[in-house]
Amino acid sequence: MTVHVPDSLSPTPSAPTYRGRYAPSPTGPLHAGSLLAALGSWVLARQAHGHWAVRIEDVDRLREVAGAAQGQLATLQAFGLVHDGDVLAQHTRDARYAAVVDDLLAKGHAFVCHCSRADLAAHGGRHLGVCRASGTRPDPAIRLRVPADTRVDFNDAIRGPQSQQVDVAVGDFVLRRADGFWAYQLAVVVDDGDQGITDVVRGADLLDSTARQILLQRILGLPTPRYAHLPLLLDAQGRKLSKSLQAVPVDARDPMPALRFVWQALGQAAIEADTPAEFLAGAVARFEIARVPTRDLVIAASHNTAATHDA
Ligand code: GLU
């Protein structure tokens, strides 16, 4: 049984058949890893003569840094990564997420869960069909019921065939957190659906979330976009660059070094250009998805050179 999703943000019938998006969380300034994801999703949308949206993923107000969203948007602008249409911010979408979750609860696809982390610890932290709550809590979570033997297969345009048995690997997953915030998995699926996104191009840290998102799309009766997961930039300790922000500066006043750096990290052949506009025109002409590394990249210690090697 599917849940009816009102068409609040759907594209008009004449909309392009390729609709991509870049969806940063406003947790700090754009760093090289986020610029890589922005450039990768932008260039594929432009090659396809498609629509490229920017969405601010600010459901988790605890992680939000004041002014970060405006800073990220200004940096994208300075780099020439111009989005189409209005920027959608998730904090404006509470009523929409609530309506979807109410429907899922009413149809038995979701349930209220009082389990604490300690209750789930004996099960590898997963919620597997049965609530183990040792008591009721004033602020329960809401979880998606993941039926037994739920296997999701998909083909990633960069990483190839993927498969996850969601009930075993993840279990019943959270749609609304116990602290009242909407879960990323819910917000991203509802927004991608409402915005008519056909192509999700993003960092490979979300490869593992994709099966959950496809499952939720199926339950909601939403189409599944195509997926492409770009390599992460890691520091020598294997941490995402966001954890060590200064590794490769992304300077809005001087975009060329960072543009060249992420272009090389995307495995692409050098482009001769003096300005971001020239560079981006060359990028649209030359980008080849087959050249994108299929593994994450460790930034060499002399990080301001664009030296990378496979993790
Ligand atoms: N907001 C997520 C992030 O900044 C990206 C989510 C997505 O692209 O699906 O890592």
Short mmCIF file of C-alpha atoms and ligand atoms in Angstrom, two decimals:
data_model
loop_
_atom_site.label_atom_id
_atom_site.label_comp_id
_atom_site.label_asym_id
_atom_site.label_seq_id
_atom_site.Cartn_x
_atom_site.Cartn_y
_atom_site.Cartn_z
CA MET A 1 0.00 0.00 0.00
CA THR A 2 1.36 3.42 -0.86
CA VAL A 3 0.91 6.68 0.96
CA HIS A 4 -0.50 9.59 -0.98
CA VAL A 5 2.03 12.37 -1.35
CA PRO A 6 0.48 15.71 -2.35
CA ASP A 7 2.23 17.32 -5.27
CA SER A 8 3.19 20.52 -3.47
CA LEU A 9 6.54 21.19 -5.11
CA SER A 10 6.41 19.02 -8.21
CA PRO A 11 7.88 20.36 -11.42
CA THR A 12 5.52 21.32 -14.20
CA PRO A 13 5.08 18.79 -17.03
CA SER A 14 7.42 20.85 -19.25
CA ALA A 15 10.23 20.61 -16.66
CA PRO A 16 13.56 19.19 -17.85
CA THR A 17 13.95 15.45 -17.56
CA TYR A 18 17.15 15.84 -15.56
CA ARG A 19 16.71 17.46 -12.15
CA GLY A 20 19.74 17.43 -9.89
CA ARG A 21 20.43 19.04 -6.55
CA TYR A 22 23.14 19.97 -4.13
CA ALA A 23 22.03 19.70 -0.52
CA PRO A 24 24.57 21.02 2.00
CA SER A 25 23.98 20.95 5.73
CA PRO A 26 24.74 24.38 7.22
CA THR A 27 27.29 23.11 9.71
CA GLY A 28 30.21 25.35 8.64
CA PRO A 29 31.86 26.93 5.62
CA LEU A 30 32.12 25.00 2.35
CA HIS A 31 35.29 22.91 2.35
CA ALA A 32 36.99 21.13 -0.52
CA GLY A 33 34.93 17.95 -0.01
CA SER A 34 31.68 19.87 -0.25
CA LEU A 35 32.94 21.86 -3.24
CA LEU A 36 33.77 18.57 -4.96
CA ALA A 37 30.18 17.36 -4.44
CA ALA A 38 28.77 20.70 -5.58
CA LEU A 39 30.90 20.78 -8.73
CA GLY A 40 30.19 17.12 -9.55
CA SER A 41 26.43 17.50 -9.25
CA TRP A 42 26.44 20.88 -11.04
CA VAL A 43 28.52 19.68 -14.01
CA LEU A 44 26.37 16.59 -14.59
CA ALA A 45 23.18 18.68 -14.47
CA ARG A 46 24.62 21.23 -16.91
CA GLN A 47 25.87 18.52 -19.28
CA ALA A 48 22.34 17.12 -19.31
CA HIS A 49 20.85 20.60 -19.89
CA GLY A 50 19.00 19.92 -16.69
CA HIS A 51 17.81 21.80 -13.63
CA TRP A 52 20.15 22.17 -10.64
CA ALA A 53 18.60 23.01 -7.29
CA VAL A 54 20.28 23.92 -4.01
CA ARG A 55 18.61 22.78 -0.81
CA ILE A 56 19.69 23.73 2.69
CA GLU A 57 19.45 20.62 4.87
CA ASP A 58 18.91 22.21 8.24
CA VAL A 59 16.62 19.69 9.93
CA ASP A 60 19.18 19.11 12.66
CA ARG A 61 19.10 22.49 14.40
CA LEU A 62 21.64 21.30 16.97
CA ARG A 63 24.36 20.97 14.32
CA GLU A 64 23.50 24.18 12.54
CA VAL A 65 26.05 27.01 12.68
CA ALA A 66 24.56 30.51 12.52
CA GLY A 67 25.29 32.18 9.19
CA ALA A 68 26.68 28.99 7.59
CA ALA A 69 23.89 28.62 5.02
CA GLN A 70 24.34 32.19 3.77
CA GLY A 71 28.11 31.65 3.66
CA GLN A 72 27.75 28.44 1.66
CA LEU A 73 25.39 30.10 -0.82
CA ALA A 74 27.74 33.06 -1.24
CA THR A 75 30.67 30.70 -1.85
CA LEU A 76 28.76 28.72 -4.49
CA GLN A 77 27.91 32.02 -6.17
CA ALA A 78 31.56 33.16 -6.13
CA PHE A 79 32.58 29.87 -7.72
CA GLY A 80 30.02 30.36 -10.51
CA LEU A 81 27.91 27.40 -9.37
CA VAL A 82 24.60 29.13 -9.97
CA HIS A 83 21.47 27.23 -9.01
CA ASP A 84 18.07 27.22 -10.71
CA GLY A 85 14.90 28.23 -8.89
CA ASP A 86 14.50 29.08 -5.23
CA VAL A 87 16.64 27.58 -2.48
CA LEU A 88 14.52 25.21 -0.39
CA ALA A 89 15.34 25.15 3.32
CA GLN A 90 14.20 22.15 5.29
CA HIS A 91 13.29 24.19 8.36
CA THR A 92 10.29 25.48 6.38
CA ARG A 93 8.99 21.95 5.84
CA ASP A 94 7.87 20.78 9.29
CA ALA A 95 4.18 20.55 8.33
CA ARG A 96 4.97 18.56 5.21
CA TYR A 97 7.18 16.03 7.02
CA ALA A 98 4.56 15.73 9.78
CA ALA A 99 1.83 14.98 7.23
CA VAL A 100 3.93 12.25 5.59
CA VAL A 101 4.83 10.64 8.92
CA ASP A 102 1.19 10.81 10.11
CA ASP A 103 0.19 8.93 6.95
CA LEU A 104 2.90 6.33 7.50
CA LEU A 105 1.74 5.86 11.11
CA ALA A 106 -1.91 5.60 10.07
CA LYS A 107 -1.07 2.93 7.49
CA GLY A 108 1.11 0.92 9.87
CA HIS A 109 4.36 1.57 8.00
CA ALA A 110 5.73 3.52 10.95
CA PHE A 111 5.44 3.16 14.70
CA VAL A 112 6.17 5.05 17.89
CA CYS A 113 9.23 3.66 19.64
CA HIS A 114 10.25 4.19 23.27
CA CYS A 115 13.53 2.28 23.04
CA SER A 116 16.61 4.04 24.33
CA ARG A 117 20.12 3.43 23.00
CA ALA A 118 20.74 1.18 25.98
CA ASP A 119 17.64 -0.90 25.08
CA LEU A 120 19.04 -1.47 21.58
CA ALA A 121 22.66 -2.03 22.57
CA ALA A 122 22.20 -5.79 22.87
CA HIS A 123 21.13 -5.85 19.22
CA GLY A 124 24.04 -3.99 17.73
CA GLY A 125 22.16 -0.72 18.13
CA ARG A 126 19.57 -1.84 15.59
CA HIS A 127 15.83 -1.94 16.09
CA LEU A 128 14.69 -5.30 14.73
CA GLY A 129 10.93 -5.52 14.59
CA VAL A 130 10.24 -5.56 18.33
CA CYS A 131 10.36 -2.63 20.73
CA ARG A 132 12.66 -3.51 23.66
CA ALA A 133 11.80 -0.39 25.62
CA SER A 134 12.38 -0.75 29.33
CA GLY A 135 9.74 1.92 29.94
CA THR A 136 7.86 4.68 28.24
CA ARG A 137 9.69 7.90 27.56
CA PRO A 138 8.13 11.33 27.32
CA ASP A 139 9.66 11.86 23.86
CA PRO A 140 9.46 8.68 21.83
CA ALA A 141 11.01 8.36 18.37
CA ILE A 142 9.06 7.37 15.26
CA ARG A 143 10.57 4.58 13.19
CA LEU A 144 9.87 3.06 9.80
CA ARG A 145 8.87 -0.57 10.03
CA VAL A 146 11.34 -2.45 7.82
CA PRO A 147 9.80 -5.79 6.84
CA ALA A 148 11.86 -8.97 7.10
CA ASP A 149 13.89 -9.84 3.98
CA THR A 150 13.88 -6.29 2.66
CA ARG A 151 16.70 -6.29 0.17
CA VAL A 152 17.32 -3.21 -1.95
CA ASP A 153 19.50 -3.35 -5.07
CA PHE A 154 20.54 -0.36 -7.12
CA ASN A 155 23.19 0.58 -9.60
CA ASP A 156 25.39 3.53 -8.69
CA ALA A 157 26.67 5.42 -11.73
CA ILE A 158 30.17 5.58 -10.19
CA ARG A 159 30.40 2.74 -7.68
CA GLY A 160 28.46 0.14 -9.68
CA PRO A 161 25.96 -2.45 -8.41
CA GLN A 162 24.99 -2.10 -4.74
CA SER A 163 22.86 -4.26 -2.51
CA GLN A 164 21.73 -3.95 1.10
CA GLN A 165 19.44 -6.08 3.19
CA VAL A 166 17.96 -3.19 5.10
CA ASP A 167 16.28 -5.17 7.88
CA VAL A 168 19.57 -6.86 8.78
CA ALA A 169 22.03 -4.04 8.07
CA VAL A 170 20.00 -1.21 9.60
CA GLY A 171 16.70 -2.42 11.07
CA ASP A 172 13.67 -0.20 11.69
CA PHE A 173 15.10 3.27 11.17
CA VAL A 174 14.21 6.60 12.68
CA LEU A 175 11.95 9.09 10.87
CA ARG A 176 11.51 11.47 13.76
CA ARG A 177 14.12 11.55 16.45
CA ALA A 178 13.38 11.40 20.15
CA ASP A 179 14.55 15.01 20.43
CA GLY A 180 11.76 15.99 18.02
CA PHE A 181 13.91 16.70 14.96
CA TRP A 182 13.04 15.08 11.65
CA ALA A 183 15.56 12.48 10.56
CA TYR A 184 17.72 13.18 7.52
CA GLN A 185 16.44 9.98 5.82
CA LEU A 186 12.85 11.21 5.96
CA ALA A 187 13.52 14.81 4.93
CA VAL A 188 15.78 13.89 2.02
CA VAL A 189 13.28 11.43 0.54
CA VAL A 190 10.28 13.75 0.90
CA ASP A 191 12.21 16.68 -0.56
CA ASP A 192 13.76 14.76 -3.44
CA GLY A 193 10.27 13.48 -4.26
CA ASP A 194 8.55 16.86 -3.97
CA GLN A 195 11.27 18.58 -6.00
CA GLY A 196 11.07 15.94 -8.74
CA ILE A 197 14.77 15.09 -8.41
CA THR A 198 15.83 12.57 -11.05
CA ASP A 199 19.56 12.42 -10.27
CA VAL A 200 21.19 12.41 -6.86
CA VAL A 201 24.93 13.14 -7.09
CA ARG A 202 26.58 13.44 -3.66
CA GLY A 203 29.41 12.25 -1.44
CA ALA A 204 30.05 8.56 -0.91
CA ASP A 205 29.43 8.87 2.85
CA LEU A 206 25.76 8.59 1.86
CA LEU A 207 26.12 5.44 -0.24
CA ASP A 208 25.10 3.43 2.81
CA SER A 209 21.94 5.55 3.29
CA THR A 210 20.73 5.03 -0.26
CA ALA A 211 19.00 1.68 0.25
CA ARG A 212 17.02 3.15 3.17
CA GLN A 213 16.00 6.07 1.00
CA ILE A 214 14.92 3.80 -1.88
CA LEU A 215 12.88 1.70 0.53
CA LEU A 216 11.10 4.78 1.86
CA GLN A 217 10.49 6.02 -1.70
CA ARG A 218 8.84 2.71 -2.52
CA ILE A 219 6.60 2.83 0.53
CA LEU A 220 5.62 6.42 -0.29
CA GLY A 221 4.99 5.55 -3.95
CA LEU A 222 7.74 7.93 -5.11
CA PRO A 223 10.00 7.32 -8.11
CA THR A 224 13.62 6.37 -7.37
CA PRO A 225 16.20 8.78 -8.80
CA ARG A 226 19.46 7.67 -10.39
CA TYR A 227 22.39 7.80 -7.96
CA ALA A 228 26.06 8.71 -8.35
CA HIS A 229 28.32 8.80 -5.29
CA LEU A 230 31.45 10.93 -5.55
CA PRO A 231 34.71 10.17 -3.73
CA LEU A 232 35.22 11.64 -0.29
CA LEU A 233 38.32 13.63 0.50
CA LEU A 234 39.96 12.20 3.60
CA ASP A 235 42.84 13.44 5.68
CA ALA A 236 45.78 11.21 6.57
CA GLN A 237 43.81 9.84 9.54
CA GLY A 238 40.95 8.78 7.25
CA ARG A 239 38.62 11.50 8.52
CA LYS A 240 36.34 13.42 6.19
CA LEU A 241 37.84 16.78 5.37
CA SER A 242 34.99 18.53 7.13
CA LYS A 243 36.63 17.43 10.36
CA SER A 244 39.83 19.23 9.46
CA LEU A 245 38.48 22.21 7.62
CA GLN A 246 41.71 23.97 6.86
CA ALA A 247 43.19 21.12 4.80
CA VAL A 248 42.37 22.67 1.45
CA PRO A 249 41.16 26.23 1.64
CA VAL A 250 38.11 27.15 -0.39
CA ASP A 251 38.57 30.88 -0.82
CA ALA A 252 35.60 32.68 -2.33
CA ARG A 253 37.91 35.59 -3.30
CA ASP A 254 40.23 33.27 -5.23
CA PRO A 255 38.25 30.31 -6.61
CA MET A 256 40.71 28.94 -9.17
CA PRO A 257 43.05 26.90 -6.89
CA ALA A 258 40.17 25.10 -5.22
CA LEU A 259 38.35 24.53 -8.51
CA ARG A 260 41.51 23.01 -10.02
CA PHE A 261 42.07 20.92 -6.93
CA VAL A 262 38.61 19.33 -6.83
CA TRP A 263 38.60 18.87 -10.61
CA GLN A 264 41.78 16.84 -10.36
CA ALA A 265 40.36 14.92 -7.39
CA LEU A 266 37.39 14.07 -9.62
CA GLY A 267 39.93 12.38 -11.92
CA GLN A 268 39.46 14.85 -14.77
CA ALA A 269 41.99 16.08 -17.33
CA ALA A 270 43.40 19.57 -16.72
CA ILE A 271 41.52 22.58 -18.14
CA GLU A 272 43.25 25.74 -19.26
CA ALA A 273 41.28 28.68 -17.92
CA ASP A 274 41.93 31.98 -16.17
CA THR A 275 38.51 32.64 -14.70
CA PRO A 276 35.88 30.45 -12.98
CA ALA A 277 33.48 31.08 -15.87
CA GLU A 278 36.03 29.81 -18.41
CA PHE A 279 36.88 26.90 -16.18
CA LEU A 280 33.26 25.87 -15.73
CA ALA A 281 32.56 26.11 -19.46
CA GLY A 282 35.52 23.77 -20.01
CA ALA A 283 34.26 21.51 -17.24
CA VAL A 284 30.85 21.08 -18.89
CA ALA A 285 32.56 20.30 -22.20
CA ARG A 286 35.10 17.84 -20.74
CA PHE A 287 33.68 16.10 -17.68
CA GLU A 288 33.72 12.31 -17.99
CA ILE A 289 31.97 10.37 -15.26
CA ALA A 290 33.99 7.26 -16.16
CA ARG A 291 37.13 9.04 -14.90
CA VAL A 292 35.75 9.69 -11.41
CA PRO A 293 37.62 7.59 -8.82
CA THR A 294 35.55 4.76 -7.40
CA ARG A 295 37.28 4.98 -4.03
CA ASP A 296 37.77 7.75 -1.52
CA LEU A 297 40.86 9.91 -1.73
CA VAL A 298 43.44 10.73 0.88
CA ILE A 299 44.82 14.21 0.57
CA ALA A 300 48.61 14.10 0.64
CA ALA A 301 50.37 15.90 3.48
CA SER A 302 51.47 18.68 1.12
CA HIS A 303 47.79 19.32 0.71
CA ASN A 304 47.75 22.54 -1.22
CA THR A 305 49.08 20.71 -4.21
CA ALA A 306 46.27 18.64 -5.65
CA ALA A 307 48.07 15.38 -4.92
CA THR A 308 45.65 12.60 -4.11
CA HIS A 309 45.87 8.89 -4.09
CA ASP A 310 43.41 6.08 -3.55
CA ALA A 311 42.48 5.36 0.04
N1 GLU B 1 23.02 17.22 3.68
C1 GLU B 1 23.91 16.15 3.37
C2 GLU B 1 25.34 16.58 3.63
O1 GLU B 1 25.62 17.78 3.73
C3 GLU B 1 23.80 15.71 1.93
C4 GLU B 1 22.54 14.97 1.71
C5 GLU B 1 22.31 14.44 0.31
O2 GLU B 1 22.95 14.92 -0.64
O3 GLU B 1 21.47 13.56 0.19
O4 GLU B 1 26.20 15.73 3.76
#
